[in-house]
CSV table of C-alpha atoms and ligand atoms in Angstrom, one decimal:
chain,number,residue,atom,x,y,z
A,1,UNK,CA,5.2,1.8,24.8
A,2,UNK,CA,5.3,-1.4,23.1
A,3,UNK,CA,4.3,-3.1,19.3
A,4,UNK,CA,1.7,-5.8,19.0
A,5,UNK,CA,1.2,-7.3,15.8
A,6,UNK,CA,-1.2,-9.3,13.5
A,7,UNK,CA,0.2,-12.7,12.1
A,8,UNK,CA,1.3,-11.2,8.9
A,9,UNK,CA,2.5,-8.0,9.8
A,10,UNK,CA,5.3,-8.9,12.2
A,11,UNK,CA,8.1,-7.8,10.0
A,12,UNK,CA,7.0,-4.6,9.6
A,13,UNK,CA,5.7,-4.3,13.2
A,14,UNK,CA,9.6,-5.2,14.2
A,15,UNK,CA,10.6,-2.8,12.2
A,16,UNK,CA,8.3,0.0,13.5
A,17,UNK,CA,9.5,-1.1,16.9
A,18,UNK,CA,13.3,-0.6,16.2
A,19,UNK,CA,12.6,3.1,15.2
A,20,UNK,CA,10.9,3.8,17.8
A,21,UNK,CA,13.4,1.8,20.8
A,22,UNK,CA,10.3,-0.2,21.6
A,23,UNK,CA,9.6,-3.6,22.9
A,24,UNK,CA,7.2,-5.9,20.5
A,25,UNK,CA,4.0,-8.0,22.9
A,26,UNK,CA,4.1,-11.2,22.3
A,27,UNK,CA,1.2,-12.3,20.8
A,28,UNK,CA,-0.1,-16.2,19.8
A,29,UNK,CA,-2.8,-17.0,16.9
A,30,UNK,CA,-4.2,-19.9,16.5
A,31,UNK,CA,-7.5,-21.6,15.4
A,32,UNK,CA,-10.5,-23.4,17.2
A,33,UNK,CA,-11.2,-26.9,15.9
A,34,UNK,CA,-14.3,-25.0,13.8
A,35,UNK,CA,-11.9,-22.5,12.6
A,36,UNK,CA,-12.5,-19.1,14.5
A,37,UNK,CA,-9.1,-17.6,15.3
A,38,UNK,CA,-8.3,-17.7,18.7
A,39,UNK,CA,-5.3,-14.9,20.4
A,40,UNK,CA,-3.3,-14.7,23.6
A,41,UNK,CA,-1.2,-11.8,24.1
A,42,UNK,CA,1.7,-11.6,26.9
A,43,UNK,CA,1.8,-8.1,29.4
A,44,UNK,CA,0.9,-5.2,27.5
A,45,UNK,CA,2.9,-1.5,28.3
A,46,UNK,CA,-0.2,1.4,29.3
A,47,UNK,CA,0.3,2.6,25.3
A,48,UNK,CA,0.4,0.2,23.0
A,49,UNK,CA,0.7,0.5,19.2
A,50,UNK,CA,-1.2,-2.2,16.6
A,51,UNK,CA,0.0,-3.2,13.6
A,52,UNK,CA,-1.7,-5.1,11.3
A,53,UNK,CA,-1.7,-4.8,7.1
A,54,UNK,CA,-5.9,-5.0,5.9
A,55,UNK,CA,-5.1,-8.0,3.3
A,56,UNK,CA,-8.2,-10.4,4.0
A,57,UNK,CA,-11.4,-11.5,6.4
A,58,UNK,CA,-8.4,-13.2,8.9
A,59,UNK,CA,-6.4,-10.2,9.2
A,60,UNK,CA,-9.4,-7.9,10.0
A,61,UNK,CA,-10.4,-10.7,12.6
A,62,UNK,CA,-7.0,-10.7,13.9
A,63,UNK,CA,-7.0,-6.9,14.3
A,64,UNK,CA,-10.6,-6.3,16.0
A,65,UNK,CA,-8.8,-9.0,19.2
A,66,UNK,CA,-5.8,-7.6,18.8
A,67,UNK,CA,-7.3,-3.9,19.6
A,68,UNK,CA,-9.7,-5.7,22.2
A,69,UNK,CA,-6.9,-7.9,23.9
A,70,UNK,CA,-5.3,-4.3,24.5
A,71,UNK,CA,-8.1,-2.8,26.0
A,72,UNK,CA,-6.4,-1.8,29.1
A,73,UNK,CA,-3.5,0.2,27.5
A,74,UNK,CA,-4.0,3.5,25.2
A,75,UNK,CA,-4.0,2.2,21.5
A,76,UNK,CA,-2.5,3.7,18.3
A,77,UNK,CA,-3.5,1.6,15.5
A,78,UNK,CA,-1.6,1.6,12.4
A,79,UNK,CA,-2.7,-0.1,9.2
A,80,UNK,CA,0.0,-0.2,6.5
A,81,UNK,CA,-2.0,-1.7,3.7
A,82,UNK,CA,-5.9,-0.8,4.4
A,83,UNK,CA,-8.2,-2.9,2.0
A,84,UNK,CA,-11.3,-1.7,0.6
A,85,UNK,CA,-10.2,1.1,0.5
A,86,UNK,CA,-10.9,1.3,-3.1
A,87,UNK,CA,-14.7,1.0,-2.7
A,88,UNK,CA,-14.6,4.4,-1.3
A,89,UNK,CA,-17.8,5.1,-2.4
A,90,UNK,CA,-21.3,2.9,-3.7
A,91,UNK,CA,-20.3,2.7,-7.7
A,92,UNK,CA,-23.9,0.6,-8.4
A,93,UNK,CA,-27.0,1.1,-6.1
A,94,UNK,CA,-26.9,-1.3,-3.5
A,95,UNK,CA,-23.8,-1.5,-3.1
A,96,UNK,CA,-21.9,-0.7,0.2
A,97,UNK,CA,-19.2,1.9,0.8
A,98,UNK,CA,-16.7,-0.9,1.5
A,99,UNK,CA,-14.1,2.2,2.8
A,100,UNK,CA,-16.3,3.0,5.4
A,101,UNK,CA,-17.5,0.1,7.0
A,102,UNK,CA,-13.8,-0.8,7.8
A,103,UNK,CA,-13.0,2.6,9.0
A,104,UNK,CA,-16.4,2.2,11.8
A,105,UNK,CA,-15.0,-0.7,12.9
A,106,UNK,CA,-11.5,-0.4,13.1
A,107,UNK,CA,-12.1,3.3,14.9
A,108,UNK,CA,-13.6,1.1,18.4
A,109,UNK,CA,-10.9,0.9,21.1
A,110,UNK,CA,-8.6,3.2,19.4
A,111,UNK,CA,-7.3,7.0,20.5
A,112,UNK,CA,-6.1,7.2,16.7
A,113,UNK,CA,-5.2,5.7,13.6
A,114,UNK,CA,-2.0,5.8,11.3
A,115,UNK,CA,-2.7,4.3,7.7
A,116,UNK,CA,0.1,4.3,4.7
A,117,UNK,CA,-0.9,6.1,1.2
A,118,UNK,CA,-4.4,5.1,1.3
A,119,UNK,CA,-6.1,5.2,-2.2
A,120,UNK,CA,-7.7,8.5,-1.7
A,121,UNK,CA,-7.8,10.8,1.3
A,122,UNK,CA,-11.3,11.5,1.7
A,123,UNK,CA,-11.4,7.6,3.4
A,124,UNK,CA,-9.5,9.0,6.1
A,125,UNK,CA,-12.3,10.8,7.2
A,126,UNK,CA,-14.5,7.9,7.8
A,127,UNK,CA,-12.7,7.1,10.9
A,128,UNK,CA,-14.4,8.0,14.1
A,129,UNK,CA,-11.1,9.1,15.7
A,130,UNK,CA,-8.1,11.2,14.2
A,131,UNK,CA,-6.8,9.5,11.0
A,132,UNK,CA,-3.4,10.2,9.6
A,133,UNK,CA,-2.0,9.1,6.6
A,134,UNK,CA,1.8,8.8,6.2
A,135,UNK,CA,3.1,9.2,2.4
A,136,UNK,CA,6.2,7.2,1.1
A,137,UNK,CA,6.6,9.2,-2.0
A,138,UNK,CA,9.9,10.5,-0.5
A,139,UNK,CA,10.7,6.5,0.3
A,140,UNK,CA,10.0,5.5,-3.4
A,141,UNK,CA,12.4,8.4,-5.0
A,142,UNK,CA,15.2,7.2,-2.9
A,143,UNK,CA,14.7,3.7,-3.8
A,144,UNK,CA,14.6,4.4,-7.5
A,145,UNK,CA,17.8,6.7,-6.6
A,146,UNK,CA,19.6,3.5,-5.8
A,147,UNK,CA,18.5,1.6,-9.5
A,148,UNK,CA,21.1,4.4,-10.7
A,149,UNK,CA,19.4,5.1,-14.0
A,150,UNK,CA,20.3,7.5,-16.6
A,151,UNK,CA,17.7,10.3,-16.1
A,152,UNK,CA,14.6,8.2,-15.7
A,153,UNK,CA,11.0,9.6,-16.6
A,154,UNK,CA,8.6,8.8,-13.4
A,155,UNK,CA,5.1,7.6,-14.9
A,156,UNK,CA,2.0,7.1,-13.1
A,157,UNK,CA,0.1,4.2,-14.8
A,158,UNK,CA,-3.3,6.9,-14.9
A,159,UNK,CA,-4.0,10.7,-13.9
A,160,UNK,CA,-4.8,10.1,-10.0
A,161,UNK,CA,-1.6,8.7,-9.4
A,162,UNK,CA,-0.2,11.9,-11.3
A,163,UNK,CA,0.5,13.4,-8.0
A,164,UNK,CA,2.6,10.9,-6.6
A,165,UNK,CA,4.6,10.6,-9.7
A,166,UNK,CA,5.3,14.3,-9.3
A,167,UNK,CA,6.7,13.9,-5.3
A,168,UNK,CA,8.4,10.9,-6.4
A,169,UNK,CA,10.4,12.6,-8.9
A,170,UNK,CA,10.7,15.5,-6.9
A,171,UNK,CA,12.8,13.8,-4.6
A,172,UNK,CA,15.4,13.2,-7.7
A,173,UNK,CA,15.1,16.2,-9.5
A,174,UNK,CA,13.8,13.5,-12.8
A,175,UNK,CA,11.1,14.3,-15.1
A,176,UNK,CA,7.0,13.1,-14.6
A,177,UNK,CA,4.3,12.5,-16.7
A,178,UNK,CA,1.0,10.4,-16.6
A,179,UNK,CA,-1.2,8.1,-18.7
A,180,UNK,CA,-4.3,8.2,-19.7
A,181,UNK,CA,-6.3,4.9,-18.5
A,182,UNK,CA,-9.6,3.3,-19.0
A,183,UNK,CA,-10.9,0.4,-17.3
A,184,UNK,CA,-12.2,-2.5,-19.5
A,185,UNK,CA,-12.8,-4.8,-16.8
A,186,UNK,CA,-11.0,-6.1,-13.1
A,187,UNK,CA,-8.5,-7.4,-14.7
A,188,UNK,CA,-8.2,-5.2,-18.4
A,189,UNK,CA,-7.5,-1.7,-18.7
A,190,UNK,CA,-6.4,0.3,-21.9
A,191,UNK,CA,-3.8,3.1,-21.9
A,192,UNK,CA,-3.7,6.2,-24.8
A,193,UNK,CA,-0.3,6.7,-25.8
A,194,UNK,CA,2.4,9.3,-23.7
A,195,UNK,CA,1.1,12.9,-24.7
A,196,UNK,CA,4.6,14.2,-24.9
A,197,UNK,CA,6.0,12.0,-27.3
A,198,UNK,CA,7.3,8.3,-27.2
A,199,UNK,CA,10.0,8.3,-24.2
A,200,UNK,CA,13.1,6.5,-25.1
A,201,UNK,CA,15.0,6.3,-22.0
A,202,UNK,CA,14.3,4.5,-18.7
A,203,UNK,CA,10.5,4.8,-17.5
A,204,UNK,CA,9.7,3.8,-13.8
A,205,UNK,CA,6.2,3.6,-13.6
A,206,UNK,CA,4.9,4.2,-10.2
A,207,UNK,CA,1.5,3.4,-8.4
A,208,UNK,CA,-0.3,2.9,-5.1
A,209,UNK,CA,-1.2,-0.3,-5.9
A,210,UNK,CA,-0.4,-3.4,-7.5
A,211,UNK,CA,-3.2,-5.9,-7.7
A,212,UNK,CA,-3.3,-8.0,-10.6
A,213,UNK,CA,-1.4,-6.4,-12.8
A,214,UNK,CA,-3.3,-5.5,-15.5
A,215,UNK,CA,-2.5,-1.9,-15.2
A,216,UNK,CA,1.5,-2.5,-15.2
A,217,UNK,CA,1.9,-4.5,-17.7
A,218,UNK,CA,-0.6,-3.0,-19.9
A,219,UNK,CA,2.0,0.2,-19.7
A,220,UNK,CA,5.0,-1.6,-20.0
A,221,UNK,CA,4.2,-3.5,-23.0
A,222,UNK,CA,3.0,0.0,-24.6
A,223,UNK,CA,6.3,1.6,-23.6
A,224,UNK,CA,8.4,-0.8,-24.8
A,225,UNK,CA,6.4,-1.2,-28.2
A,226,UNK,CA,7.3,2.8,-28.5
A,227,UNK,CA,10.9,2.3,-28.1
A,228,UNK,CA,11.4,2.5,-24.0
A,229,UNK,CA,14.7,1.6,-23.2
A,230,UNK,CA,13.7,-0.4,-20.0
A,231,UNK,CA,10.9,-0.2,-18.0
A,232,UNK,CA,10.6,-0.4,-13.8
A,233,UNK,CA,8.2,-1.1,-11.4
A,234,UNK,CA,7.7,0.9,-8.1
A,235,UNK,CA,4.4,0.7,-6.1
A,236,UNK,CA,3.5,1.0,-1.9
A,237,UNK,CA,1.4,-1.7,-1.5
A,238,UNK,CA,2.6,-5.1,-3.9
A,239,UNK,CA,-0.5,-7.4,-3.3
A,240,UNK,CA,0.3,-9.2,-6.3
A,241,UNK,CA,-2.8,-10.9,-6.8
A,242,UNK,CA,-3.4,-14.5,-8.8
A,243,UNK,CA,-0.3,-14.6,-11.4
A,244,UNK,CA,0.4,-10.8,-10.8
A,245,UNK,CA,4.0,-11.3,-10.9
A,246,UNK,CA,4.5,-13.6,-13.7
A,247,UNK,CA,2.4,-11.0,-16.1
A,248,UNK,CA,4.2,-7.8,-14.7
A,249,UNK,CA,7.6,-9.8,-16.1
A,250,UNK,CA,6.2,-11.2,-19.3
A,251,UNK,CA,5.2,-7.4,-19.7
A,252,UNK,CA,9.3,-6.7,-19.4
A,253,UNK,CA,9.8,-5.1,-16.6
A,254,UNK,CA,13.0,-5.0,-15.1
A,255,UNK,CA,12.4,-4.1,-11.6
A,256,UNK,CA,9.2,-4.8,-9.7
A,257,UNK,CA,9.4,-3.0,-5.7
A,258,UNK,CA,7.0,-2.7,-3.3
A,259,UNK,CA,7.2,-1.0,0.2
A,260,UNK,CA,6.8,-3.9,3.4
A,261,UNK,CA,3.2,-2.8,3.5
A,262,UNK,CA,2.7,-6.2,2.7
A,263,UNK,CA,5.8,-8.8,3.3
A,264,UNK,CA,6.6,-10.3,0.1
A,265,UNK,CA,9.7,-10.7,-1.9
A,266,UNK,CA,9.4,-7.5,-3.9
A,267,UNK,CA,9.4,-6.0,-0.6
A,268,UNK,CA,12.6,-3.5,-1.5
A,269,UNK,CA,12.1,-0.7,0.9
A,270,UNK,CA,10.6,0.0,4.0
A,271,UNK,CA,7.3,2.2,5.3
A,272,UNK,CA,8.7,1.8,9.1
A,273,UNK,CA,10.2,4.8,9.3
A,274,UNK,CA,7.7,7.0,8.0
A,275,UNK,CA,5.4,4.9,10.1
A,276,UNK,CA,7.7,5.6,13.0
A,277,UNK,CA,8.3,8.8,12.5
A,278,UNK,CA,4.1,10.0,12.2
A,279,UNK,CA,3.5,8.0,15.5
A,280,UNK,CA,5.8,10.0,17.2
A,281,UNK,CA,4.1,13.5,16.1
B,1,R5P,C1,-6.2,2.2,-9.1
B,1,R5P,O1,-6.7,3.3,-9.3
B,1,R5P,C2,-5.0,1.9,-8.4
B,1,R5P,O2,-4.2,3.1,-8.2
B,1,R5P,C3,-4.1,0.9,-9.1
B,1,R5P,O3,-3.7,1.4,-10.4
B,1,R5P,C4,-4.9,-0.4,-9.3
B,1,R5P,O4,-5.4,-0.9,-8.1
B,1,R5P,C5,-4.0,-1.4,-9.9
B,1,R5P,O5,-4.7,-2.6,-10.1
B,1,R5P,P1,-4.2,-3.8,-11.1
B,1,R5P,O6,-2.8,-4.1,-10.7
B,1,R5P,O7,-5.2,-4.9,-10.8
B,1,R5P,O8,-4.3,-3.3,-12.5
């Protein structure tokens, strides 16, 4: 068996590879003069596992002649971060269901796919072949674990995140709550107050996603107003959109982590060996 990557998901495909004593292809993007991206792969083993993070038009390009480049060898694709996933369903008529569209095209040339806290499960079941998704709930606790804070509260940012907040403390034996949140706009949300009470301890928020910020921050400054003593950032996938950083710090937080679902430098822990570990089943 060996690892084949997409451009920006060789650290994590490395990774992957060392977990599981595998060899990574070698494999060569690069543009045509009219800017279609062009791939050469070297020998490919009879199984071969892709790796590739959904994160923009090029990286699903990359993936669809990655999968096809292997087409000779049994492919498991894994997908750490899998865009549009959000648009899991048409929210205006007209409007595509973003979720599936990926998931039919990213099922051709595939015997299975392995994707990494995907916004909601139910996408999973677009897929035309099995579709597993591998939770790092367990991967965020021990993370926070290693921040060695004095009994921190674990917060999901809104009520559909509740559940991870729940395994995530779980893993420290810390307390959990949620927020209540309402979307203003892409970029503005606004947060009710904690229902048990201002906390005045630690609070690490946790969340699927960061994208631009908004929601993050939003919480932070809230908490701190209400007398948090500092407040953390832990979420899978860090895409960090725009000036997403800078606003999560003017916000205050302390910490901001992200998993290696996407390579950036927040990336504090690693998804590999879950990944590793749910290709092996
Ligand atoms: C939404 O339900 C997700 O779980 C995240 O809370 C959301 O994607 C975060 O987006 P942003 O960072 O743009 O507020």
């Amino acid at each position: 068996m060996n690892v084949a990557c997409t451009g920006r998901s060789r650290a994590i495909g490395a990774r992957i590879a060392g977990h599981l004593g595998a060899g990574v292809a070698e494999t060569s993007f690069s543009r045509f003069p009219d800017g279609e991206i062009s791939l050469r792969t070297g020998p490919l083993d009879e199984a071969t596992v892709v790796v590739g993070s959904l994160l923009s038009g090029d990286s699903l390009v990359e993936l669809l002649l990655l999968i096809d480049a292997c087409s000779g060898s049994k492919v498991t694709l894994v997908v750490p971060y899998l865009g549009y996933a959000r648009q899991d369903r048409a929210f205006q008529p007209g409007e595509p269901v973003s979720a599936r569209a990926i998931a039919r095209a990213l099922s051709t040339g595939v015997s299975r796919v392995i994707t990494v806290n995907v916004h909601k499960d139910t996408v999973l079941s677009h897929f035309t072949v099995p579709a597993s998704g591998v939770d790092l709930a367990p991967d965020v606790g021990d993370y926070i674990a290693t921040l060695g804070l004095d009994e921190p509260l674990i917060l999901a940012p809104d009520k559909g995140a509740g559940s991870f907040a729940a395994a995530v403390a779980s893993r420290g034996g810390w307390e959990h709550d949620h927020l209540e949140k309402t979307r203003v706009s892409g970029t503005e949300v606004r947060m009710e107050p904690l229902g048990r009470g201002p906390w005045k301890g630690d609070v690490v928020l946790v969340d699927d996603i960061i994208s631009t910020g908004g929601t993050l921050a939003t919480a932070s400054r809230m908490l701190l107003d209400q007398g948090a003593k500092g407040v953390h950032a832990v979420c899978v996938h860090g895409l960090f959109a725009g000036t997403a950083l800078s606003l999560l710090r003017s916000a205050g937080i302390a910490n901001i982590a992200a998993s290696d679902t996407i390579e950036s430098g927040e990336s504090r822990y690693s998804a590999a060996g879950a990944i590793a570990r749910a290709i092996a089943r």
